[in-house]
mmCIF file of C-alpha atoms in Angstrom:
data_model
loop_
_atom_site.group_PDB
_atom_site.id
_atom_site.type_symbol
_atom_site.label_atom_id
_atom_site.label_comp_id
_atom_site.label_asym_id
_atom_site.label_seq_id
_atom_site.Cartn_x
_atom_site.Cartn_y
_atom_site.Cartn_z
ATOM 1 C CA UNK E 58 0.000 0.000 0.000
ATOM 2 C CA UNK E 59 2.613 2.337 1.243
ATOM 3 C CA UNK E 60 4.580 1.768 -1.646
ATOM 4 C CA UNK E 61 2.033 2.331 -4.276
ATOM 5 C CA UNK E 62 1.306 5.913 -2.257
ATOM 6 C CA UNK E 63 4.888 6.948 -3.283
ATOM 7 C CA UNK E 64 4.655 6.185 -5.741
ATOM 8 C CA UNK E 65 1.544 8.229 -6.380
ATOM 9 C CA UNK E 66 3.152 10.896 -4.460
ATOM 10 C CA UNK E 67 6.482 10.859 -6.681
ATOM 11 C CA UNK E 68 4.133 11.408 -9.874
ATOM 12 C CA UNK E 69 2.194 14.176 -8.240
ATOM 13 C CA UNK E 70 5.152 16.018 -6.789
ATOM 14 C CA UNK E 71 7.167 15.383 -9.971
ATOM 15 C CA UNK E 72 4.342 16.656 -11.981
ATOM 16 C CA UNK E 73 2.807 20.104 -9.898
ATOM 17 C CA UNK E 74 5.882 20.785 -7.827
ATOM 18 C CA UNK E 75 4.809 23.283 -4.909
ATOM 19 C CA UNK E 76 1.234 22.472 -5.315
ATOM 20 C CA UNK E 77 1.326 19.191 -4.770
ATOM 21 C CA UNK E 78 2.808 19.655 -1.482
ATOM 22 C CA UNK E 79 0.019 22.346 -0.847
ATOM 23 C CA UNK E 80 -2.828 19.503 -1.375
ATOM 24 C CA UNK E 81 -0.998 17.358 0.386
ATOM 25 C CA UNK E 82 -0.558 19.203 3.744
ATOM 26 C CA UNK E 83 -4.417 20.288 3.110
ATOM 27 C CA UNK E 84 -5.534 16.984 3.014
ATOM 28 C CA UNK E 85 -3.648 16.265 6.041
ATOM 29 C CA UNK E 86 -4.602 18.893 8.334
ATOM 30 C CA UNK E 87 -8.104 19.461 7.181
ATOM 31 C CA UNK E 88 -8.713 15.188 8.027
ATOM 32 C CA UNK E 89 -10.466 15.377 5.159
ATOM 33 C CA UNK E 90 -8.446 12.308 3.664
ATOM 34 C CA UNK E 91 -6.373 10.653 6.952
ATOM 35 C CA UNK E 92 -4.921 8.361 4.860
ATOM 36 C CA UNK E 93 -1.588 10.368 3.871
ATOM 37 C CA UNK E 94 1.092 9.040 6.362
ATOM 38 C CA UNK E 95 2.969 12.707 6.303
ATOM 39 C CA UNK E 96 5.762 10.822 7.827
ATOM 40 C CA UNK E 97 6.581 9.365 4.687
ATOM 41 C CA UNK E 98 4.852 11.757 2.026
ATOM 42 C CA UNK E 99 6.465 14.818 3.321
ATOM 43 C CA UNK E 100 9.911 13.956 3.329
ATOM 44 C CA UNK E 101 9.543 11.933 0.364
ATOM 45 C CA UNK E 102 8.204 15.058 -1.455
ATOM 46 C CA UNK E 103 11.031 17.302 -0.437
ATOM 47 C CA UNK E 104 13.425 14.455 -1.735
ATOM 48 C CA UNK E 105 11.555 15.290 -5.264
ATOM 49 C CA UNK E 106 11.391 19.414 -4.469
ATOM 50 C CA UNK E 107 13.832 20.615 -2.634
ATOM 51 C CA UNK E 108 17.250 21.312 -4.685
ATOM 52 C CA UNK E 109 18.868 24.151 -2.732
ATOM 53 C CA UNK E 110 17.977 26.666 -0.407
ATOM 54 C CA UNK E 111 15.484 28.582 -2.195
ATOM 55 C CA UNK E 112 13.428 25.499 -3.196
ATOM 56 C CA UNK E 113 13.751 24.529 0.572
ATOM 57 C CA UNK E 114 11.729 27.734 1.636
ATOM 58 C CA UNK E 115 9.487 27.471 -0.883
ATOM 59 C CA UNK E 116 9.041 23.901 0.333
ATOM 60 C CA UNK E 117 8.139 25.325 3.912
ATOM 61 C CA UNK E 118 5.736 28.201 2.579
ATOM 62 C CA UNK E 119 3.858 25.745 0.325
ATOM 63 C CA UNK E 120 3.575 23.088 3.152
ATOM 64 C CA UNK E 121 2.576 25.844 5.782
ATOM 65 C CA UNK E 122 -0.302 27.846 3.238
ATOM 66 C CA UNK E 123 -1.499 24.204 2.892
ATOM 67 C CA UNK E 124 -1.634 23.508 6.442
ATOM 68 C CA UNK E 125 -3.569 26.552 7.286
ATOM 69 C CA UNK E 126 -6.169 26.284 5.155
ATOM 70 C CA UNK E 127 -6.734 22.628 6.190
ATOM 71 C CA UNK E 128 -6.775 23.971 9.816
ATOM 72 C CA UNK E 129 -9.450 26.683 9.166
ATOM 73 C CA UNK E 130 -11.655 23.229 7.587
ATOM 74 C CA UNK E 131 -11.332 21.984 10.796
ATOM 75 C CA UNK E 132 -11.680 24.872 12.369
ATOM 76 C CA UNK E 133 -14.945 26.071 11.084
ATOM 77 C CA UNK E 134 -16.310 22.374 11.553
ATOM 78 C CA UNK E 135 -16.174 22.247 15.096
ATOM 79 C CA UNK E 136 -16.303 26.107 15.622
ATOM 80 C CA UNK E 137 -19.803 27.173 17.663
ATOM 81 C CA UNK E 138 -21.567 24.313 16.766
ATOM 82 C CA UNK E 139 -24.523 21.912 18.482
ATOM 83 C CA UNK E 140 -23.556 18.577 19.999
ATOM 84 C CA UNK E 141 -25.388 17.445 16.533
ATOM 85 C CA UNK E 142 -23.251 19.236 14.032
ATOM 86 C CA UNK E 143 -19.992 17.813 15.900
ATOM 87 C CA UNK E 144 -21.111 14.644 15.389
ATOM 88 C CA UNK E 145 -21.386 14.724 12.471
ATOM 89 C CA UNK E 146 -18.289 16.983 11.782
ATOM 90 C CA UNK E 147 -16.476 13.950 13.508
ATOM 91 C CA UNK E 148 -18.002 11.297 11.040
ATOM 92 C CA UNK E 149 -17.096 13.837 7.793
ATOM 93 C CA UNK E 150 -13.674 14.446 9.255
ATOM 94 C CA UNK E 151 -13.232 11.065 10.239
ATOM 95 C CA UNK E 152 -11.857 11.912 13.386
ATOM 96 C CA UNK E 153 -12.423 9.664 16.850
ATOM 97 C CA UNK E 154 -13.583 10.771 20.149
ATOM 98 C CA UNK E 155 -10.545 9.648 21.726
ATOM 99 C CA UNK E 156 -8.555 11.856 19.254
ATOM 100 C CA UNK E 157 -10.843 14.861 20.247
ATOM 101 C CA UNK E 158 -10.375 14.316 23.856
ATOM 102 C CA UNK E 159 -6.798 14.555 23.865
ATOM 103 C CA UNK E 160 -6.804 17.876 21.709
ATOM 104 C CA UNK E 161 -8.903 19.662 23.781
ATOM 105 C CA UNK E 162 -7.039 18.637 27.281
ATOM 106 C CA UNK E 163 -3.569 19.608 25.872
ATOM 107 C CA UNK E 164 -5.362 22.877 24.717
ATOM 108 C CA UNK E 165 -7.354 23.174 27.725
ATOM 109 C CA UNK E 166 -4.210 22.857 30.061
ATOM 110 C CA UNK E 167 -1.778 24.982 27.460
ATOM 111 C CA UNK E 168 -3.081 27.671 25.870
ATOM 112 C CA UNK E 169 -3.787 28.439 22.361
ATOM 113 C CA UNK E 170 -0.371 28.497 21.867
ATOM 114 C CA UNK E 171 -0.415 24.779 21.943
ATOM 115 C CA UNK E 172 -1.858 25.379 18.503
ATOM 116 C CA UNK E 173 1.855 26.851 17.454
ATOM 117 C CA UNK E 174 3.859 24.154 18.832
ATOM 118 C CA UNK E 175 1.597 21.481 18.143
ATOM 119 C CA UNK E 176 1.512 21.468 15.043
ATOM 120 C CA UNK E 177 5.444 19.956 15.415
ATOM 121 C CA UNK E 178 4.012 17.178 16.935
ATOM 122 C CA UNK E 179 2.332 14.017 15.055
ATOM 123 C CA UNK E 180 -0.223 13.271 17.660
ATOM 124 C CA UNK E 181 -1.453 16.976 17.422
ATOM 125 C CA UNK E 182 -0.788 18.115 14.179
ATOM 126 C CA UNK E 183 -4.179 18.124 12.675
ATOM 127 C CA UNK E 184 -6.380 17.619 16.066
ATOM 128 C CA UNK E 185 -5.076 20.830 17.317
ATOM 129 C CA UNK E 186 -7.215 22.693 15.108
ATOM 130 C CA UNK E 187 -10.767 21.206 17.044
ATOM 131 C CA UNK E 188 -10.422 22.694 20.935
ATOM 132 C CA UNK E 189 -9.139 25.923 18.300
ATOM 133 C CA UNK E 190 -12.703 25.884 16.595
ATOM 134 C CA UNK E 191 -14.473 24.891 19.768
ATOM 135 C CA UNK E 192 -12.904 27.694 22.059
ATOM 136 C CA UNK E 193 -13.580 30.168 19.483
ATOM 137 C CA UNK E 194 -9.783 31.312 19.532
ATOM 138 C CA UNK E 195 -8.971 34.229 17.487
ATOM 139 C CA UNK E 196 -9.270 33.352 13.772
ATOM 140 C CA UNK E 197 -5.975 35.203 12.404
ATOM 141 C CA UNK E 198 -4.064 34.295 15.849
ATOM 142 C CA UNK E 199 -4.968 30.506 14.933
ATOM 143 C CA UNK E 200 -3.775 31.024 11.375
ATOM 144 C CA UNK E 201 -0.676 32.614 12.209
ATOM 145 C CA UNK E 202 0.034 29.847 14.585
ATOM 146 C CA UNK E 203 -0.880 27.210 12.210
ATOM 147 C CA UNK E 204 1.529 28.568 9.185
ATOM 148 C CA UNK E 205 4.353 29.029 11.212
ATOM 149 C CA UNK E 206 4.136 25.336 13.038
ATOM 150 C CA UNK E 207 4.285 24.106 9.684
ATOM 151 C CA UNK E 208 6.350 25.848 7.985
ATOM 152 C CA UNK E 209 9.350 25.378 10.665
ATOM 153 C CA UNK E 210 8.460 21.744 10.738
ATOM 154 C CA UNK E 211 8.072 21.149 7.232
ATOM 155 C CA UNK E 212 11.124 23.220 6.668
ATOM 156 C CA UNK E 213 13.344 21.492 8.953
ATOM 157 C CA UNK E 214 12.171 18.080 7.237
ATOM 158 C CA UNK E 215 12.887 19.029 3.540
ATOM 159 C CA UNK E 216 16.457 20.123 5.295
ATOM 160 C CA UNK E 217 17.320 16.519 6.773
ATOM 161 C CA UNK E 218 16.653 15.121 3.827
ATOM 162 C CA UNK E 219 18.393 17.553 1.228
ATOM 163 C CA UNK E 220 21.569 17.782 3.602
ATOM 164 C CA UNK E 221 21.145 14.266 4.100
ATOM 165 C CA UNK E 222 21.541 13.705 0.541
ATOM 166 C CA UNK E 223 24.231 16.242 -0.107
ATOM 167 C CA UNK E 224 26.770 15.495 2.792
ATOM 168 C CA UNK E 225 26.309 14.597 6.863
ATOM 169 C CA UNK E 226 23.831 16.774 8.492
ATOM 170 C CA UNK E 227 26.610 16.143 11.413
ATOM 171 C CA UNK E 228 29.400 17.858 9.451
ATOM 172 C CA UNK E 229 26.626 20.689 7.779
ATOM 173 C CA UNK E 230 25.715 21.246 11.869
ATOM 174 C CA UNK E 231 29.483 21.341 12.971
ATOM 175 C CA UNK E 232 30.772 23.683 10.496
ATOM 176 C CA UNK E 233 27.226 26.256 10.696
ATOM 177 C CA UNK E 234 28.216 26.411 14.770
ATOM 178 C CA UNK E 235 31.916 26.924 13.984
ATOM 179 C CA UNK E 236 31.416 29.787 11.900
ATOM 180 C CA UNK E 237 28.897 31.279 14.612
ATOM 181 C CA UNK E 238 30.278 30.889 18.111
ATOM 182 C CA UNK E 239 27.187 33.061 19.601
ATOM 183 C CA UNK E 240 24.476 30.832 18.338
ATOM 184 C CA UNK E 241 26.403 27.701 19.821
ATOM 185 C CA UNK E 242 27.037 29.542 22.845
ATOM 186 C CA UNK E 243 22.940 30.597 22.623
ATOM 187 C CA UNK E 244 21.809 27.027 22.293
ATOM 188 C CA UNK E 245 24.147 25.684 24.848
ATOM 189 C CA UNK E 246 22.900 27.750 27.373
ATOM 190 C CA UNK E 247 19.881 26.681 26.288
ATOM 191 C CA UNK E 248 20.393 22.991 26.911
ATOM 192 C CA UNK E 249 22.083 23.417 30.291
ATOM 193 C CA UNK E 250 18.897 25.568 31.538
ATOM 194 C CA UNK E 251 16.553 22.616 30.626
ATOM 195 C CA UNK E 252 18.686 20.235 31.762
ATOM 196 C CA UNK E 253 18.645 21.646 35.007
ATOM 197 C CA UNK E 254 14.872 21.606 35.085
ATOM 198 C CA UNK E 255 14.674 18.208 34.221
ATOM 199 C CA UNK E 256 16.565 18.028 37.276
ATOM 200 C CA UNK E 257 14.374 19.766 39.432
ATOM 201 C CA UNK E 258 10.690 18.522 37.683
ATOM 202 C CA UNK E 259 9.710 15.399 36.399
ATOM 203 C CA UNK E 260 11.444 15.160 32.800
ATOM 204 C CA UNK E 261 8.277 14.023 31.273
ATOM 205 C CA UNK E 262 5.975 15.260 33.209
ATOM 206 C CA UNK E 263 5.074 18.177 30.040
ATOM 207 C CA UNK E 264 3.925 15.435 27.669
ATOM 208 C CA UNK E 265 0.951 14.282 30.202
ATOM 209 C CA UNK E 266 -1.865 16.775 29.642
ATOM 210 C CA UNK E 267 -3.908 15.094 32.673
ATOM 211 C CA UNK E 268 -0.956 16.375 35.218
ATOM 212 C CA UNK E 269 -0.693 19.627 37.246
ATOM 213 C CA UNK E 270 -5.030 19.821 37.490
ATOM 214 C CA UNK E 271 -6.328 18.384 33.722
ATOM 215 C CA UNK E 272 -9.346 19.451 34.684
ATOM 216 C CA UNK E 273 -8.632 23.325 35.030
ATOM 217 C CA UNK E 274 -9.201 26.086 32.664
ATOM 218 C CA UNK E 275 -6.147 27.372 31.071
ATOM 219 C CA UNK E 276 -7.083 28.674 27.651
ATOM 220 C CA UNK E 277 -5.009 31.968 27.279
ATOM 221 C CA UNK E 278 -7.019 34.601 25.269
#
């Protein structure tokens, strides 16, 4: 199956470039059509796409337009509505209860910026968009979040894989850091401050929406 979706994707990419990566990210994030593995599309299509730098950002602006318009679909489906119209939002959307619980306790106990950062994560990356609709959060604050959630993940993807291809993502790393002591010095400041909260908290303690009072109302407006 997988293979014959690559296969798909390769002639689609191949064939409509930037737009192909636009449907796909749509189809994706709007749950319109949940059977697109991104895991394996996406990078796949930047394998096809991405040839330098350039392509690489247009790679990341395609990916993210495609990603917010599939977020306001979800959006507007669960937005305001009746217990009825959920329903069936759910069924046209095919999306699970279960899947709807766990969106709306990470957004519940985060903030609508869990709509930013979420959309980094593969358990969240589409869901995100329902507690958004249902809490009536701002409807340019969501699509700013959306587009830039995917376009730094989509972004960093097509770069793994084009570095990947070209040379050691290793050596690329070692020689960017090298040539800019302040951003190494930056991020290893970085890592020693959460490091030492790790030390202090429970390390994983973050990933468990249920923790620190599930129940409570933290929805920043």
């Amino acid at each position: 199956m997988f293979e014959g979706l690559l296969d798909v994707t390769y002639g689609l990419v191949r064939q409509y470039g930037y737009i192909a990566v636009f449907v796909f990210l749509f189809l994706e994030t709007s749950m319109l059509f949940p059977f697109l593995p991104s895991e394996l599309v996406v990078p796949f299509a930047a394998g096809v796409v991405v040839t330098g730098v350039t392509s690489m950002l247009g790679f990341g602006v395609a990916a993210g337009a495609g990603a917010v318009v599939g977020g306001y679909v979800a959006y507007y489906a669960f937005g305001g509505g009746t217990s009825r119209l959920l329903d069936r939002a759910k069924r046209l959307l095919h999306v699970e209860d279960a899947e709807t619980e766990r969106a709306t306790k990470w957004f519940e106990k985060y903030g609508e910026h869990s709509v930013l950062w979420g959309r980094l994560l593969p358990f969240l990356r589409s869901v995100i968009s329902i507690p958004a609709g249902m809490a009536g959060m701002d409807r340019l604050k969501f699509g700013v979040y959306t587009g830039v959630g995917a376009f730094v993940f989509n972004t960093a993807v097509a770069a793994v894989v084009f570095y990947g291809k070209q040379q050691s993502v290793y050596h690329v790393a070692v020689a960017y850091l090298t040539d800019h002591p302040v951003v190494a010095g930056v991020g290893a400041l970085a890592l020693l401050t959460l490091w030492y909260a790790a030390e202090r908290t429970d390390p994983w303690s973050w990933l468990d929406p249920r923790a620190d009072g599930a129940g409570e109302e933290r929805v920043s407006k």
